[in-house]
Short mmCIF file of C-alpha atoms in Angstrom, two decimals:
data_model
loop_
_atom_site.label_atom_id
_atom_site.label_comp_id
_atom_site.label_asym_id
_atom_site.label_seq_id
_atom_site.Cartn_x
_atom_site.Cartn_y
_atom_site.Cartn_z
CA MET A 217 0.00 0.00 0.00
CA ASN A 218 1.23 3.48 -0.88
CA LEU A 219 2.81 4.99 2.23
CA VAL A 220 2.57 8.47 0.73
CA LYS A 221 -1.22 8.09 0.57
CA GLN A 222 -1.32 7.03 4.20
CA LEU A 223 0.59 10.12 5.26
CA GLY A 224 -2.45 12.22 4.42
CA GLN A 225 -2.25 15.80 3.28
CA PHE A 226 -1.16 19.13 4.73
CA PRO A 227 -3.90 21.75 5.27
CA ASP A 228 -4.68 23.68 2.08
CA GLU A 229 -4.21 27.42 1.65
CA LYS A 230 -7.83 28.22 2.49
CA ARG A 231 -7.54 26.40 5.80
CA LYS A 232 -4.18 27.96 6.64
CA GLU A 233 -5.54 31.41 5.90
CA TYR A 234 -8.32 30.80 8.41
CA PHE A 235 -5.97 29.21 10.96
CA SER A 236 -3.76 32.30 10.87
CA THR A 237 -6.62 34.34 12.38
CA LEU A 238 -6.79 32.10 15.48
CA PRO A 239 -5.15 32.81 18.85
CA ASN A 240 -3.79 29.24 19.17
CA TYR A 241 -2.02 29.29 15.77
CA LEU A 242 1.34 30.99 15.26
CA ASP A 243 4.00 30.81 12.54
CA GLY A 244 2.16 28.09 10.67
CA LYS A 245 1.56 25.82 13.67
CA PHE A 246 -1.00 25.22 16.36
CA GLN A 247 0.18 26.01 19.88
CA ASN A 248 -0.43 24.48 23.28
CA ILE A 249 -1.86 26.68 26.02
CA LEU A 250 1.36 26.20 28.03
CA PRO A 251 4.91 25.95 26.65
CA THR A 252 5.29 22.24 25.83
CA PRO A 253 8.72 20.95 24.83
CA ALA A 254 8.76 17.41 23.48
CA LEU A 255 11.46 16.43 25.98
CA LEU A 256 12.44 17.38 29.50
CA GLU A 257 14.86 20.27 29.61
CA GLY A 258 18.43 19.01 29.24
CA GLU A 259 17.42 15.84 27.42
CA SER A 260 18.20 15.17 23.75
CA MET A 261 16.28 13.09 21.23
CA THR A 262 19.41 11.06 20.52
CA LYS A 263 19.83 10.23 24.21
CA ALA A 264 16.14 9.37 24.53
CA LEU A 265 16.33 7.04 21.50
CA LEU A 266 19.43 5.31 22.86
CA GLN A 267 17.77 4.78 26.22
CA SER A 268 14.71 3.37 24.48
CA LEU A 269 16.96 0.55 23.21
CA CYS A 270 17.80 -0.51 26.76
CA LYS A 271 16.04 -3.69 27.78
CA VAL A 272 13.22 -3.21 30.28
CA GLU A 273 11.35 -6.18 31.70
CA ASN A 274 7.69 -6.83 30.92
CA THR A 275 7.11 -4.10 28.35
CA SER A 276 5.02 -6.68 26.46
CA PRO A 277 2.74 -9.41 27.85
CA LYS A 278 4.13 -12.94 28.03
CA ALA A 279 0.81 -14.46 26.93
CA GLU A 280 -2.22 -13.53 24.85
CA LEU A 281 -4.29 -10.90 26.64
CA PRO A 282 -7.91 -11.71 27.47
CA TYR A 283 -10.72 -10.19 25.45
CA VAL A 284 -14.49 -10.49 25.38
CA VAL A 285 -16.31 -11.09 22.11
CA THR A 286 -19.30 -8.74 22.01
CA ASP A 287 -21.69 -8.63 19.06
CA LEU A 288 -21.73 -4.89 18.44
CA LYS A 289 -24.07 -5.20 15.46
CA ASN A 290 -26.84 -6.63 17.62
CA LEU A 291 -26.74 -4.40 20.68
CA ASP A 292 -30.09 -3.41 22.12
CA PRO A 293 -30.54 0.19 20.89
CA LYS A 294 -31.66 1.10 24.42
CA GLU A 295 -28.35 -0.01 25.96
CA ASN A 296 -25.96 2.70 27.11
CA VAL A 297 -22.55 1.09 26.84
CA LEU A 298 -18.85 1.68 26.26
CA LEU A 299 -16.52 -0.95 24.84
CA TRP A 300 -12.76 -0.46 24.86
CA PHE A 301 -10.64 -2.10 22.15
CA GLY A 302 -7.20 -1.49 23.67
CA HIS A 303 -5.01 1.61 23.46
CA SER A 304 -7.25 4.65 22.74
CA SER A 305 -9.88 2.96 20.55
CA TYR A 306 -13.37 2.63 21.97
CA PHE A 307 -17.06 2.57 21.06
CA ILE A 308 -19.93 4.30 22.83
CA GLN A 309 -23.64 3.80 22.39
CA VAL A 310 -25.59 6.29 24.46
CA ASP A 311 -29.17 7.57 24.22
CA GLY A 312 -29.57 5.86 20.85
CA LYS A 313 -26.50 7.28 19.10
CA THR A 314 -23.23 5.51 18.31
CA PHE A 315 -19.71 6.94 18.54
CA LEU A 316 -16.35 5.44 17.61
CA ILE A 317 -13.21 7.13 18.90
CA ASP A 318 -9.66 6.84 17.47
CA PRO A 319 -10.09 3.36 15.95
CA VAL A 320 -6.84 1.54 15.09
CA PHE A 321 -7.66 -1.96 13.86
CA SER A 322 -4.82 -2.64 11.41
CA GLY A 323 -2.62 -4.51 13.88
CA ASN A 324 0.20 -1.96 13.95
CA ALA A 325 0.92 1.36 15.65
CA SER A 326 1.96 2.82 12.27
CA PRO A 327 2.29 1.71 8.63
CA MET A 328 6.09 2.02 8.70
CA PRO A 329 7.86 -1.24 7.78
CA GLY A 330 8.69 -3.21 10.91
CA SER A 331 6.59 -0.93 13.11
CA ILE A 332 5.19 -1.87 16.49
CA LYS A 333 2.65 -4.69 16.42
CA ALA A 334 -0.38 -5.02 18.66
CA PHE A 335 -0.08 -7.37 21.62
CA GLN A 336 -1.61 -10.80 21.12
CA GLY A 337 -5.25 -10.72 22.15
CA ALA A 338 -5.41 -6.93 21.89
CA ASP A 339 -6.22 -6.93 18.20
CA TYR A 340 -9.36 -9.07 17.94
CA TYR A 341 -11.68 -6.27 16.87
CA LYS A 342 -11.64 -5.21 13.22
CA PRO A 343 -13.66 -2.78 11.06
CA GLU A 344 -16.01 -5.59 10.05
CA HIS A 345 -17.09 -5.99 13.69
CA MET A 346 -18.31 -2.40 13.88
CA PRO A 347 -21.99 -1.47 13.51
CA ALA A 348 -23.18 1.69 11.79
CA ILE A 349 -21.37 4.62 13.40
CA ASP A 350 -23.21 7.91 13.72
CA PHE A 351 -20.10 9.87 14.70
CA LEU A 352 -16.42 9.04 14.24
CA LEU A 353 -14.26 11.15 16.59
CA ILE A 354 -10.54 11.62 15.93
CA SER A 355 -8.51 13.27 18.69
CA HIS A 356 -5.42 13.94 16.56
CA ASP A 357 -3.58 12.62 13.54
CA HIS A 358 -0.82 10.53 15.10
CA TRP A 359 -0.62 7.06 13.54
CA ASP A 360 -1.83 5.31 16.70
CA HIS A 361 -5.03 7.40 16.68
CA LEU A 362 -5.76 7.98 13.00
CA ASP A 363 -5.17 4.79 11.02
CA TYR A 364 -5.65 4.99 7.26
CA LYS A 365 -6.53 1.32 6.72
CA THR A 366 -9.09 1.39 9.52
CA VAL A 367 -10.92 4.57 8.58
CA GLN A 368 -11.03 3.61 4.92
CA ALA A 369 -12.56 0.25 5.81
CA LEU A 370 -15.15 2.06 7.94
CA LYS A 371 -15.98 4.67 5.30
CA ASN A 372 -19.40 3.31 4.36
CA LYS A 373 -20.44 2.83 8.00
CA VAL A 374 -19.79 6.38 9.24
CA GLY A 375 -22.26 9.27 9.29
CA LYS A 376 -20.09 12.21 10.37
CA VAL A 377 -16.45 12.70 11.33
CA ILE A 378 -15.65 15.19 14.11
CA CYS A 379 -12.05 16.30 14.58
CA GLY A 380 -9.74 19.22 15.29
CA LEU A 381 -8.88 21.82 12.68
CA GLY A 382 -6.72 20.50 9.86
CA THR A 383 -7.35 16.80 10.47
CA ALA A 384 -10.28 16.80 8.04
CA GLN A 385 -7.79 17.54 5.25
CA HIS A 386 -6.56 13.94 5.54
CA PHE A 387 -10.09 12.60 5.08
CA GLU A 388 -10.73 14.82 2.06
CA TYR A 389 -7.49 13.58 0.51
CA TRP A 390 -8.62 10.01 1.14
CA GLY A 391 -11.85 10.59 -0.76
CA TRP A 392 -14.34 11.33 2.00
CA ASP A 393 -17.26 13.62 1.27
CA PRO A 394 -16.47 17.07 2.76
CA HIS A 395 -20.11 17.24 3.93
CA GLN A 396 -19.32 14.37 6.33
CA LEU A 397 -16.49 16.26 7.99
CA ILE A 398 -16.82 18.62 10.96
CA GLU A 399 -13.57 20.26 12.12
CA LYS A 400 -13.49 22.73 14.97
CA ASN A 401 -11.14 24.66 17.24
CA TRP A 402 -10.88 24.30 21.00
CA TRP A 403 -13.92 25.62 22.90
CA GLU A 404 -16.12 25.38 19.81
CA SER A 405 -19.29 23.28 19.99
CA VAL A 406 -21.52 21.55 17.50
CA ASP A 407 -25.10 20.39 18.06
CA ILE A 408 -25.04 16.96 16.46
CA ALA A 409 -28.59 15.77 17.21
CA GLU A 410 -31.54 16.61 19.42
CA GLY A 411 -30.11 16.86 22.95
CA PHE A 412 -26.54 16.01 21.83
CA LYS A 413 -23.64 18.47 21.78
CA ILE A 414 -19.93 17.92 21.27
CA THR A 415 -17.41 20.53 22.37
CA LEU A 416 -13.75 20.35 21.44
CA THR A 417 -11.56 21.09 24.45
CA PRO A 418 -7.78 21.49 24.81
CA SER A 419 -5.22 18.82 25.43
CA ARG A 420 -1.48 19.30 25.92
CA HIS A 421 0.15 17.32 23.17
CA PHE A 422 1.14 17.72 19.50
CA SER A 423 0.23 16.39 16.06
CA GLY A 424 1.92 15.22 12.87
CA ARG A 425 2.22 12.07 10.80
CA LEU A 426 5.90 12.34 9.95
CA LEU A 427 8.28 15.29 10.35
CA ASN A 428 5.85 18.22 10.08
CA ARG A 429 4.42 18.80 13.54
CA ASN A 430 1.42 20.77 14.73
CA ILE A 431 -0.06 21.69 11.35
CA SER A 432 -3.36 20.20 12.59
CA LEU A 433 -5.01 20.46 16.00
CA TRP A 434 -4.99 17.88 18.81
CA THR A 435 -8.03 17.82 21.06
CA SER A 436 -10.18 16.25 23.75
CA PHE A 437 -13.98 16.21 23.61
CA VAL A 438 -16.92 16.91 25.89
CA LEU A 439 -19.92 14.83 24.85
CA LYS A 440 -23.22 16.03 26.28
CA THR A 441 -26.14 13.69 25.63
CA PRO A 442 -29.77 13.87 26.80
CA SER A 443 -28.89 11.86 29.92
CA MET A 444 -25.09 11.99 30.39
CA ASN A 445 -22.08 14.28 30.45
CA LEU A 446 -18.87 12.58 29.25
CA PHE A 447 -15.26 13.69 28.95
CA LEU A 448 -13.35 11.96 26.17
CA GLY A 449 -9.72 12.81 26.72
CA GLY A 450 -7.14 12.68 23.95
CA ASP A 451 -3.43 12.32 24.55
CA SER A 452 -2.38 15.01 27.02
CA GLY A 453 0.21 15.99 29.52
CA TYR A 454 -0.93 17.69 32.71
CA GLY A 455 -1.85 21.37 32.40
CA ASN A 456 -4.26 24.04 33.58
CA HIS A 457 -6.75 23.12 30.86
CA PHE A 458 -8.18 20.37 33.07
CA THR A 459 -9.31 22.92 35.65
CA GLU A 460 -10.88 25.10 32.96
CA ILE A 461 -12.68 22.18 31.31
CA GLY A 462 -14.03 21.11 34.70
CA ARG A 463 -15.13 24.64 35.49
CA GLN A 464 -16.94 25.16 32.19
CA TYR A 465 -18.36 21.71 31.52
CA GLY A 466 -18.09 19.54 34.65
CA PRO A 467 -18.98 17.64 36.63
CA PHE A 468 -18.69 14.58 34.39
CA ASP A 469 -20.51 11.30 34.83
CA PHE A 470 -17.60 9.50 33.23
CA ALA A 471 -14.15 10.35 31.84
CA VAL A 472 -11.92 8.50 29.40
CA MET A 473 -8.36 9.30 30.50
CA GLU A 474 -4.98 8.77 28.89
CA SER A 475 -2.90 6.50 31.11
CA GLY A 476 0.06 4.90 29.43
CA GLN A 477 3.03 5.39 27.11
CA TYR A 478 4.54 7.92 29.51
CA ASN A 479 8.16 8.59 30.44
CA GLU A 480 9.79 10.96 32.89
CA LYS A 481 11.86 12.28 29.98
CA TRP A 482 8.76 13.54 28.15
CA PRO A 483 6.55 14.69 31.05
CA TYR A 484 4.74 17.49 29.20
CA ILE A 485 3.02 15.53 26.40
CA HIS A 486 1.69 12.49 28.30
CA THR A 487 0.17 12.17 31.75
CA LEU A 488 2.40 10.64 34.40
CA PRO A 489 0.69 8.18 36.79
CA GLU A 490 0.94 10.50 39.80
CA GLN A 491 -0.81 13.30 37.85
CA LEU A 492 -3.88 11.32 36.83
CA ILE A 493 -5.87 11.77 40.05
CA ARG A 494 -5.29 15.52 40.03
CA GLU A 495 -6.64 15.71 36.48
CA LEU A 496 -9.76 13.79 37.48
CA GLN A 497 -10.33 16.01 40.49
CA GLU A 498 -9.96 19.15 38.40
CA LEU A 499 -12.33 17.78 35.76
CA LYS A 500 -14.83 16.85 38.52
CA ALA A 501 -15.16 13.35 37.09
CA LYS A 502 -17.23 10.86 39.07
CA ASN A 503 -15.77 7.76 37.42
CA PHE A 504 -13.16 7.00 34.76
CA ILE A 505 -11.50 4.44 32.53
CA PRO A 506 -7.73 4.53 31.93
CA VAL A 507 -6.87 4.02 28.24
CA HIS A 508 -3.81 4.42 25.95
CA ASN A 509 -2.47 1.14 27.27
CA SER A 510 -2.51 -2.64 26.79
CA LYS A 511 -2.11 -2.77 23.01
CA PHE A 512 1.14 -1.18 21.80
CA LYS A 513 4.58 -0.82 23.38
CA LEU A 514 5.32 2.87 22.86
CA ALA A 515 7.23 3.55 26.10
CA GLN A 516 9.66 1.78 28.40
CA HIS A 517 7.35 0.97 31.30
CA PRO A 518 5.90 -2.49 32.03
CA TRP A 519 2.80 -2.94 29.89
CA TYR A 520 0.55 -3.42 32.93
CA GLU A 521 1.91 -0.51 34.98
CA PRO A 522 -0.60 2.12 33.76
CA LEU A 523 -3.52 -0.04 34.90
CA GLU A 524 -1.85 -1.11 38.13
CA LEU A 525 -0.99 2.46 39.17
CA ALA A 526 -4.29 3.96 38.01
CA ALA A 527 -6.19 1.39 40.09
CA ARG A 528 -3.96 1.92 43.13
CA HIS A 529 -4.16 5.72 43.03
CA ALA A 530 -7.92 5.64 42.46
CA GLU A 531 -8.43 3.38 45.47
CA GLU A 532 -6.19 5.53 47.66
CA ASN A 533 -8.22 8.61 46.72
CA ASN A 534 -11.67 6.96 46.78
CA ILE A 535 -12.31 7.66 43.10
CA PRO A 536 -14.37 5.00 41.31
CA ILE A 537 -12.51 3.38 38.41
CA THR A 538 -13.74 1.24 35.52
CA LEU A 539 -11.42 -1.60 34.42
CA PRO A 540 -12.94 -3.75 31.67
CA LYS A 541 -11.17 -6.32 29.56
CA ILE A 542 -10.90 -5.51 25.88
CA GLY A 543 -14.38 -5.85 24.34
CA GLU A 544 -16.17 -6.12 27.68
CA LYS A 545 -19.33 -4.06 28.03
CA VAL A 546 -19.32 -1.11 30.43
CA ASP A 547 -22.87 -0.21 31.41
CA LEU A 548 -22.78 3.59 31.52
CA LYS A 549 -25.96 3.69 33.60
CA GLN A 550 -24.64 1.29 36.27
CA LEU A 551 -21.15 2.65 36.81
CA GLY A 552 -21.56 2.90 40.56
CA ASN A 553 -22.85 -0.66 40.83
CA SER A 554 -20.17 -2.35 38.71
CA THR A 555 -17.23 -4.26 40.16
CA TRP A 556 -14.11 -4.98 38.15
CA ASN A 557 -11.44 -7.62 38.54
CA LYS A 558 -7.82 -6.58 38.09
CA TRP A 559 -7.59 -8.85 35.07
CA TRP A 560 -4.01 -7.85 34.15
CA LYS A 561 -2.55 -9.39 37.32
CA GLU A 562 -2.81 -12.86 35.78
CA TYR A 563 -0.62 -11.68 32.89
CA MET A 564 2.05 -9.71 34.75
#
């Protein structure tokens, strides 16, 4: 398959002209709210790459991970459920509408030859398992969140795509109807159906599918439905945006939180385990699921550590946590009554 095609396309002149009028766009690039270097001060990319070659125990599971086979095409339309597919891919059916977020079902974290493969058991779900999707949400255009093979296979199942500014250019280049595409800036909202509103909210991260960074926007989402208020977090380091999102849109019934692929050498672009509880408190989230883990080895921590530490910190701070296996139904209306086994302990 043509790698150039999979790269996508840079924003066109019309888009860039509009972007240049925005407060979070400067010198041809989108900007984080806070200064956000890719690496900790004093670190170099060469040093970080060399250290990534050092052997660390248990960065990948020793056995196939467990998963639950759920027939998504025959869900009761009245069910309000979330199903997580590993890493940051998940499906939500709530109040009769369906949402698919950052689906990566191609088996790899990128299309580059020899790139990182999904853990065994973490790659059961494929595009053919998906039902009709009312709204496809893309948090940013990194390979492990926007996968060309996956979205192209889903093309005829998707109603609308909602993404940050510039990301829609990729979809147009790949032949999607521009009328399907909704791209917005942070703090902008769109009424998507009766009683449903999606607001794009900041995250502290970056974008780019090869060497050109930040020419499209990275985002989190607030999903307000007739009966629920959900925070769908993209990749993000800790920052003051969590307080502002909580102030404007909280409290949240449920939050999907990045928890994984972190490193002390890049503390600004991914959440460190000890920061997660503070983010939840500032968001005013009543319950949460930790994602961005258990599918790809993108950092040098044990594969199970994000789940282990998220569970421990949640318990210590009396914050309810949701810990399903891949493909296991989460009943969004029974969050307080659900109990979860620490399934990863059998695979540590």
